[in-house]
Tab-separated table of C-alpha atoms in Angstrom:
chain	number	residue	atom	x	y	z
P	10	MET	CA	-20.052	20.757	4.577
P	11	ARG	CA	-19.925	19.774	0.907
P	12	ILE	CA	-17.927	16.529	0.763
P	13	LEU	CA	-16.721	14.323	-2.101
P	14	VAL	CA	-16.692	10.617	-1.185
P	15	ALA	CA	-14.334	8.284	-3.049
P	16	MET	CA	-16.700	5.362	-3.710
P	17	SER	CA	-15.101	2.056	-4.768
P	18	GLY	CA	-18.383	0.155	-4.800
P	19	GLY	CA	-17.492	-1.668	-1.586
P	20	VAL	CA	-19.135	-1.604	1.817
P	21	ASP	CA	-16.607	0.728	3.501
P	22	SER	CA	-16.887	3.743	1.213
P	23	SER	CA	-20.637	3.175	0.863
P	24	VAL	CA	-21.085	3.418	4.638
P	25	VAL	CA	-18.945	6.567	4.656
P	26	ALA	CA	-21.260	8.191	2.111
P	27	ALA	CA	-24.383	7.096	4.003
P	28	ARG	CA	-23.133	8.372	7.360
P	29	LEU	CA	-22.178	11.742	5.916
P	30	VAL	CA	-25.599	12.105	4.292
P	31	GLU	CA	-27.245	11.197	7.616
P	32	GLU	CA	-25.138	13.861	9.352
P	33	GLY	CA	-26.590	16.475	6.999
P	34	HIS	CA	-23.641	17.076	4.675
P	35	GLU	CA	-24.020	17.671	0.955
P	36	VAL	CA	-22.356	14.574	-0.486
P	37	VAL	CA	-21.046	13.890	-3.978
P	38	GLY	CA	-19.822	10.404	-4.941
P	39	ALA	CA	-16.984	9.666	-7.357
P	40	THR	CA	-15.650	6.339	-8.609
P	41	LEU	CA	-12.451	5.666	-10.535
P	42	GLN	CA	-12.524	3.149	-13.364
P	43	LEU	CA	-9.029	1.718	-13.072
P	44	TYR	CA	-9.002	-1.165	-15.528
P	45	ASP	CA	-11.004	-3.122	-18.072
P	46	SER	CA	-14.418	-4.032	-16.680
P	47	ARG	CA	-14.005	-7.577	-18.014
P	48	GLU	CA	-11.427	-8.164	-15.277
P	49	SER	CA	-13.743	-7.111	-12.450
P	50	ALA	CA	-15.936	-10.196	-12.161
P	51	ARG	CA	-13.304	-12.089	-10.209
P	52	LYS	CA	-13.290	-12.113	-6.418
P	53	GLY	CA	-11.226	-9.319	-4.862
P	54	ALA	CA	-11.405	-6.852	-7.749
P	55	CYS	CA	-12.411	-3.228	-7.350
P	56	CYS	CA	-13.014	-0.028	-9.313
P	57	ALA	CA	-14.387	-1.485	-12.556
P	58	GLY	CA	-17.538	-3.006	-14.021
P	59	ARG	CA	-19.705	-4.379	-11.255
P	60	ASP	CA	-18.086	-2.136	-8.646
P	61	ILE	CA	-19.017	0.998	-10.580
P	62	HIS	CA	-22.563	-0.328	-10.849
P	63	ASP	CA	-22.655	-0.984	-7.087
P	64	ALA	CA	-21.342	2.514	-6.301
P	65	ARG	CA	-23.941	4.093	-8.571
P	66	ARG	CA	-26.696	1.991	-6.984
P	67	VAL	CA	-25.629	3.161	-3.496
P	68	ALA	CA	-25.546	6.769	-4.695
P	69	ASP	CA	-29.080	6.402	-6.086
P	70	ARG	CA	-30.221	4.903	-2.789
P	71	LEU	CA	-28.774	7.888	-0.916
P	72	GLY	CA	-30.009	10.441	-3.444
P	73	ILE	CA	-26.566	11.891	-4.192
P	74	ALA	CA	-24.786	12.793	-7.426
P	75	HIS	CA	-22.276	10.229	-8.695
P	76	TYR	CA	-19.417	10.629	-11.167
P	77	VAL	CA	-17.188	8.040	-12.864
P	78	ILE	CA	-13.625	8.980	-13.828
P	79	ASP	CA	-11.830	6.983	-16.501
P	80	ALA	CA	-8.353	6.569	-14.976
P	81	GLU	CA	-7.449	3.286	-16.700
P	82	ARG	CA	-4.460	4.618	-18.669
P	83	ARG	CA	-3.049	6.600	-15.756
P	84	PHE	CA	-3.490	3.609	-13.433
P	85	ARG	CA	-1.613	1.386	-15.859
P	86	ASP	CA	1.242	3.883	-16.233
P	87	SER	CA	1.595	4.914	-12.579
P	88	VAL	CA	0.795	1.623	-10.843
P	89	ILE	CA	1.000	-1.458	-13.073
P	90	GLU	CA	4.038	-0.449	-15.151
P	91	THR	CA	5.996	0.787	-12.121
P	92	PHE	CA	5.041	-2.427	-10.302
P	93	ALA	CA	6.631	-4.461	-13.115
P	94	ASP	CA	9.664	-2.146	-13.242
P	95	ALA	CA	10.309	-2.635	-9.533
P	96	TYR	CA	10.367	-6.433	-9.803
P	97	ALA	CA	12.659	-6.174	-12.830
P	98	GLU	CA	15.051	-4.181	-10.625
P	99	GLY	CA	14.990	-6.740	-7.811
P	100	GLU	CA	12.656	-4.770	-5.556
P	101	THR	CA	9.345	-5.639	-3.890
P	102	PRO	CA	6.940	-2.780	-4.647
P	103	VAL	CA	3.897	-1.558	-2.718
P	104	PRO	CA	1.334	-0.817	-5.454
P	105	CYS	CA	-1.324	0.336	-2.974
P	106	VAL	CA	0.866	3.293	-1.991
P	107	ALA	CA	1.388	4.207	-5.651
P	108	CYS	CA	-2.358	3.922	-6.278
P	109	ASN	CA	-3.308	6.069	-3.290
P	110	GLN	CA	-0.789	8.790	-4.108
P	111	GLY	CA	-1.383	8.602	-7.850
P	112	VAL	CA	-4.847	8.164	-9.224
P	113	LYS	CA	-6.771	8.153	-5.949
P	114	PHE	CA	-5.567	11.088	-3.912
P	115	THR	CA	-4.042	13.148	-6.739
P	116	ASP	CA	-6.775	12.757	-9.359
P	117	LEU	CA	-9.747	12.605	-6.996
P	118	LEU	CA	-8.447	15.469	-4.882
P	119	GLY	CA	-8.070	17.490	-8.080
P	120	MET	CA	-11.665	16.720	-8.980
P	121	ALA	CA	-12.779	17.611	-5.447
P	122	ARG	CA	-11.177	21.031	-5.703
P	123	ASP	CA	-12.629	21.561	-9.178
P	124	LEU	CA	-16.077	20.865	-7.735
P	125	GLY	CA	-15.442	23.337	-4.924
P	126	VAL	CA	-16.107	20.862	-2.101
P	127	ASP	CA	-14.859	21.419	1.440
P	128	ALA	CA	-13.311	17.967	1.984
P	129	MET	CA	-12.865	14.489	0.535
P	130	ALA	CA	-13.735	11.358	2.507
P	131	THR	CA	-12.589	7.786	1.929
P	132	GLY	CA	-13.249	4.375	3.457
P	133	HIS	CA	-9.670	3.863	4.665
P	134	TYR	CA	-9.103	2.598	8.199
P	135	VAL	CA	-6.982	5.363	9.713
P	136	ARG	CA	-7.678	8.308	11.982
P	137	ARG	CA	-7.143	11.989	11.251
P	138	ILE	CA	-6.662	13.883	14.504
P	139	GLU	CA	-6.335	17.631	15.050
P	140	GLY	CA	-3.286	17.834	17.300
P	141	PRO	CA	-1.832	20.822	19.182
P	142	GLN	CA	0.468	21.637	16.228
P	143	GLY	CA	-1.848	20.681	13.387
P	144	VAL	CA	-3.398	17.675	11.717
P	145	GLU	CA	-2.008	14.188	12.494
P	146	LEU	CA	-2.373	10.727	10.938
P	147	HIS	CA	-2.955	7.826	13.362
P	148	ARG	CA	-3.661	4.112	13.331
P	149	PRO	CA	-7.387	3.224	13.549
P	150	VAL	CA	-9.245	1.807	16.532
P	151	ASP	CA	-9.537	-1.557	14.733
P	152	ALA	CA	-5.881	-2.658	14.648
P	153	GLY	CA	-6.748	-5.627	12.451
P	154	ARG	CA	-7.762	-3.331	9.582
P	155	ASP	CA	-5.001	-0.749	10.008
P	156	GLN	CA	-4.117	0.929	6.675
P	157	SER	CA	-1.794	3.622	8.030
P	158	TRP	CA	1.320	1.852	6.638
P	159	PHE	CA	-0.136	2.146	3.124
P	160	LEU	CA	-1.016	5.821	3.616
P	161	PHE	CA	2.336	7.056	4.977
P	162	ALA	CA	2.934	9.074	1.770
P	163	THR	CA	-0.150	11.233	2.369
P	164	THR	CA	1.150	14.795	2.581
P	165	LEU	CA	0.146	17.250	5.272
P	166	GLN	CA	-1.620	19.333	2.623
P	167	GLN	CA	-3.635	16.306	1.500
P	168	LEU	CA	-4.310	15.260	5.097
P	169	GLY	CA	-5.773	18.664	5.806
P	170	PHE	CA	-8.396	18.091	3.100
P	171	LEU	CA	-9.101	14.393	3.738
P	172	ARG	CA	-11.538	12.748	6.149
P	173	PHE	CA	-11.573	9.104	7.328
P	174	PRO	CA	-14.923	8.452	9.075
P	175	LEU	CA	-14.253	4.716	9.658
P	176	GLY	CA	-11.114	5.212	11.746
P	177	ASP	CA	-13.098	5.080	14.990
P	178	MET	CA	-15.176	2.015	14.089
P	179	PRO	CA	-14.531	-0.946	16.431
P	180	ASP	CA	-14.471	-3.640	13.709
P	181	LYS	CA	-15.719	-4.620	10.251
P	182	ASP	CA	-18.836	-6.259	11.665
P	183	ALA	CA	-19.900	-2.856	12.968
P	184	VAL	CA	-19.386	-1.356	9.498
P	185	ARG	CA	-21.491	-4.077	7.873
P	186	ALA	CA	-24.169	-3.539	10.510
P	187	GLU	CA	-24.240	0.140	9.535
P	188	ALA	CA	-24.613	-0.828	5.878
P	189	GLU	CA	-27.596	-3.001	6.765
P	190	ARG	CA	-29.104	-0.201	8.837
P	191	PHE	CA	-28.878	2.109	5.835
P	192	GLY	CA	-30.357	-0.563	3.571
P	193	LEU	CA	-27.304	-0.736	1.309
P	194	ALA	CA	-27.201	-3.702	-1.079
P	195	VAL	CA	-23.414	-4.011	-0.647
P	196	ALA	CA	-23.635	-4.849	3.076
P	197	GLY	CA	-22.449	-8.412	2.509
P	198	LYS	CA	-20.065	-7.736	-0.373
P	199	PRO	CA	-16.588	-9.335	0.060
P	200	ASP	CA	-13.581	-7.081	0.585
P	201	SER	CA	-11.278	-6.261	-2.308
P	202	GLN	CA	-7.747	-7.679	-2.252
P	203	ASP	CA	-4.415	-5.813	-2.137
P	204	LEU	CA	-3.358	-6.702	-5.703
P	205	CYS	CA	-6.763	-6.014	-7.204
P	206	PHE	CA	-5.361	-5.571	-10.744
P	207	ILE	CA	-3.924	-9.110	-11.047
P	208	PRO	CA	-6.507	-11.026	-13.154
P	209	ASP	CA	-5.479	-14.560	-12.145
P	210	GLY	CA	-3.844	-13.808	-8.788
P	211	SER	CA	-0.322	-14.460	-10.121
P	212	TYR	CA	1.767	-11.299	-9.959
P	213	ALA	CA	4.783	-13.203	-11.349
P	214	ARG	CA	2.987	-14.051	-14.604
P	215	LEU	CA	1.996	-10.403	-15.032
P	216	VAL	CA	5.555	-9.181	-14.403
P	217	GLU	CA	7.046	-11.767	-16.762
P	218	LYS	CA	4.584	-10.740	-19.466
P	219	LEU	CA	5.398	-7.046	-19.105
P	220	ARG	CA	9.127	-7.502	-18.412
P	221	PRO	CA	10.258	-10.737	-20.156
P	222	GLN	CA	13.806	-10.362	-18.821
P	223	THR	CA	12.549	-11.434	-15.378
P	224	SER	CA	11.542	-14.910	-16.584
P	225	GLY	CA	13.758	-17.925	-17.045
P	226	ALA	CA	15.855	-20.056	-14.729
P	227	GLY	CA	18.926	-18.787	-12.881
P	228	GLU	CA	21.247	-19.551	-9.986
P	229	ILE	CA	20.489	-19.626	-6.272
P	230	VAL	CA	23.644	-18.751	-4.344
P	231	ASP	CA	24.556	-18.579	-0.654
P	232	LEU	CA	26.075	-15.562	1.092
P	233	SER	CA	29.553	-16.675	-0.037
P	234	GLY	CA	28.483	-16.838	-3.680
P	235	ASN	CA	28.411	-20.621	-3.888
P	236	VAL	CA	25.785	-22.004	-6.258
P	237	VAL	CA	23.375	-24.136	-4.216
P	238	GLY	CA	20.406	-24.455	-6.569
P	239	THR	CA	18.407	-23.017	-9.441
P	240	HIS	CA	15.322	-20.814	-9.470
P	241	GLU	CA	12.297	-20.298	-11.734
P	242	GLY	CA	12.764	-16.586	-12.585
P	243	VAL	CA	13.648	-13.597	-10.397
P	244	ALA	CA	10.114	-12.166	-10.591
P	245	ARG	CA	8.934	-15.112	-8.486
P	246	TYR	CA	11.112	-14.208	-5.480
P	247	THR	CA	11.116	-11.480	-2.860
P	248	VAL	CA	13.424	-10.826	0.076
P	249	GLY	CA	12.267	-12.789	3.140
P	250	GLN	CA	10.681	-15.589	1.118
P	251	SER	CA	11.378	-19.277	1.879
P	252	ARG	CA	9.194	-20.891	-0.762
P	253	ARG	CA	10.385	-22.148	-4.174
P	254	LEU	CA	13.964	-22.742	-3.009
P	255	GLY	CA	13.866	-26.470	-3.774
P	256	ASP	CA	16.965	-28.369	-2.686
P	257	ALA	CA	18.485	-25.099	-1.417
P	258	THR	CA	15.816	-24.764	1.291
P	259	MET	CA	18.055	-26.379	3.926
P	260	GLN	CA	21.769	-25.551	4.127
P	261	GLY	CA	23.987	-26.720	6.982
P	262	GLY	CA	20.932	-27.845	8.925
P	263	GLU	CA	19.341	-24.370	8.784
P	264	ARG	CA	16.257	-23.313	6.866
P	265	GLN	CA	17.094	-20.651	4.276
P	266	MET	CA	15.300	-17.611	2.929
P	267	VAL	CA	15.879	-15.065	0.189
P	268	VAL	CA	18.114	-12.232	1.447
P	269	GLY	CA	18.902	-10.562	-1.875
P	270	ILE	CA	18.048	-10.497	-5.578
P	271	GLU	CA	20.525	-9.672	-8.355
P	272	PRO	CA	18.341	-9.242	-11.462
P	273	GLY	CA	21.218	-8.281	-13.765
P	274	ARG	CA	22.946	-11.600	-13.027
P	275	ARG	CA	19.664	-13.463	-12.734
P	276	ARG	CA	20.652	-14.643	-9.245
P	277	VAL	CA	18.750	-15.176	-6.002
P	278	VAL	CA	20.827	-14.932	-2.816
P	279	ILE	CA	19.813	-16.936	0.253
P	280	GLY	CA	20.874	-17.002	3.894
P	281	PRO	CA	19.796	-18.518	7.250
P	282	ARG	CA	16.256	-17.650	8.263
P	283	THR	CA	17.318	-17.361	11.898
P	284	GLN	CA	19.527	-14.310	11.461
P	285	GLY	CA	18.936	-10.748	10.352
P	286	VAL	CA	20.931	-9.342	7.484
P	287	THR	CA	21.403	-5.699	8.467
P	288	ARG	CA	20.579	-3.028	11.032
P	289	GLU	CA	21.022	-0.150	8.575
P	290	LEU	CA	18.440	1.011	6.053
P	291	ARG	CA	18.535	3.861	3.572
P	292	LEU	CA	15.237	5.419	2.523
P	293	ARG	CA	14.181	7.367	-0.567
P	294	ASN	CA	11.095	9.411	-1.439
P	295	MET	CA	10.592	10.498	2.130
P	296	ASN	CA	7.343	12.014	3.315
P	297	TRP	CA	7.504	13.723	6.706
P	298	LEU	CA	4.352	14.363	8.714
P	299	VAL	CA	6.408	16.012	11.460
P	300	GLU	CA	9.295	18.450	11.303
P	301	PRO	CA	12.286	16.405	10.049
P	302	PRO	CA	14.670	15.913	12.993
P	303	ALA	CA	18.025	17.684	12.946
P	304	GLN	CA	19.383	14.958	15.222
P	305	GLY	CA	18.498	11.284	15.527
P	306	LEU	CA	14.818	10.546	16.127
P	307	ARG	CA	13.971	7.613	18.395
P	308	CYS	CA	10.790	5.936	17.213
P	309	SER	CA	9.257	2.660	16.102
P	310	VAL	CA	9.421	1.591	12.455
P	311	GLN	CA	7.403	-0.904	10.450
P	312	ILE	CA	9.193	-2.357	7.422
P	313	ARG	CA	6.433	-4.628	6.070
P	314	ALA	CA	2.670	-4.320	5.951
P	315	ARG	CA	1.934	-7.152	8.392
P	316	GLU	CA	4.990	-6.998	10.646
P	317	ALA	CA	5.253	-5.615	14.157
P	318	VAL	CA	7.077	-2.352	14.736
P	319	ARG	CA	10.774	-2.308	15.653
P	320	PRO	CA	12.664	0.270	17.763
P	321	ALA	CA	15.046	2.377	15.692
P	322	THR	CA	16.841	5.693	15.306
P	323	VAL	CA	16.044	7.719	12.174
P	324	ARG	CA	18.194	10.527	10.754
P	325	ARG	CA	17.421	12.855	7.880
P	326	THR	CA	19.916	12.782	4.988
P	327	GLU	CA	20.358	14.883	1.867
P	328	ASP	CA	18.744	12.205	-0.306
P	329	GLY	CA	16.185	10.788	2.146
P	330	ALA	CA	16.803	9.239	5.536
P	331	SER	CA	18.910	6.607	7.289
P	332	VAL	CA	17.487	4.138	9.793
P	333	LEU	CA	19.474	2.252	12.414
P	334	LEU	CA	17.455	-0.656	13.797
P	335	ASP	CA	18.111	-1.794	17.360
P	336	GLU	CA	18.216	-5.384	16.068
P	337	ALA	CA	19.102	-6.759	12.634
P	338	ALA	CA	16.274	-7.535	10.216
P	339	VAL	CA	15.760	-8.625	6.617
P	340	PRO	CA	14.435	-5.528	4.840
P	341	ALA	CA	13.069	-5.860	1.310
P	342	PRO	CA	14.137	-3.106	-1.116
P	343	GLY	CA	11.098	-1.290	-2.485
P	344	GLN	CA	8.984	-1.859	0.629
P	345	ALA	CA	7.961	1.043	2.844
P	346	CYS	CA	9.593	1.881	6.155
P	347	VAL	CA	7.050	3.832	8.188
P	348	MET	CA	7.852	5.640	11.437
P	349	TYR	CA	5.477	5.718	14.395
P	350	ASP	CA	5.188	7.330	17.800
P	351	GLY	CA	2.572	5.131	19.421
P	352	THR	CA	-0.370	5.259	17.011
P	353	ARG	CA	0.815	8.404	15.242
P	354	VAL	CA	2.463	8.212	11.810
P	355	LEU	CA	5.551	10.437	11.746
P	356	GLY	CA	6.485	9.794	8.119
P	357	GLY	CA	8.212	7.215	6.002
P	358	GLY	CA	9.992	6.311	2.788
P	359	PHE	CA	10.915	3.404	0.543
P	360	ILE	CA	13.822	1.088	1.346
P	361	ARG	CA	16.718	1.410	-1.104
P	362	ARG	CA	18.804	-1.408	-2.501
P	363	HIS	CA	22.166	-1.574	-0.705
P	364	ASP	CA	24.034	-1.803	-3.994
P	365	SER	CA	22.344	1.227	-5.519
P	366	ALA	CA	21.906	4.906	-4.794
P	367	ALA	CA	18.652	4.940	-6.720
């Protein structure tokens, strides 16, 4: 096959390219430049400066063609600006989903088709399985590196074209061992971080710079609307958080957490950490990887990247989907709610704010 490999300059995608070359495929490498190369020297960055150099060096080692795509402006518009918008609206965004579905899968898949390749491979830790009714997306063998939650928005059409060679790898040590076997200079390179575009690691400072209305002190109130403290700016708080509550941390002998954000009123709402807030979720921007159920679908859902799944019933609606959890939780608007049947991803969407139909 002729395969385009999305090469970030890290060890994962480099091993993917090397394995495909070893298997006899005709491989082409492509790297996205996502932001100013001056920001890429810090630990955890990707897709700029040194990373592009590393990807090109791996391509030279493997004897494959390598292209660099300038996607800086599109990345800023589709990922960074929407990230800031979400915080300004009191939501907690998932920029990795926006990046995968924007510049990575959309732009790179477009390039792959323009080049006439048969498939595109990435270094993501998920499995693509040919099931009895078509292609399926599954969690990887290495549960500790599972990226299926971040890839729930991958469409069936995209999934048909994509390949994920690392999904069956037992762990990251095995991947690094492969890199050493292939003689790749990136074998010991540290992993990139989730918020790779934050220069100093402070997302709040970036949001406040781009959306000044999110900065400045405001009220912390309890579930009854009583003012119990002050906060440092709504951009510094997300639903489920217990930090930065100051004197409001303990109320009535119970530790508190953020259960809601009201950006228009510059208020942070808190409640007891020991109790869930709701069993009902409404989802937008649904992506189904199975036939949407006419009746309620019993499945497991994951409402945060690092949380365990929860049993729930999901129903399709005209504007997305509704989810009824078996037990109350504290969902964060803007986060993904992904549905699973065992290891298989059934689909997912983004959690809506309860006070908005947006």
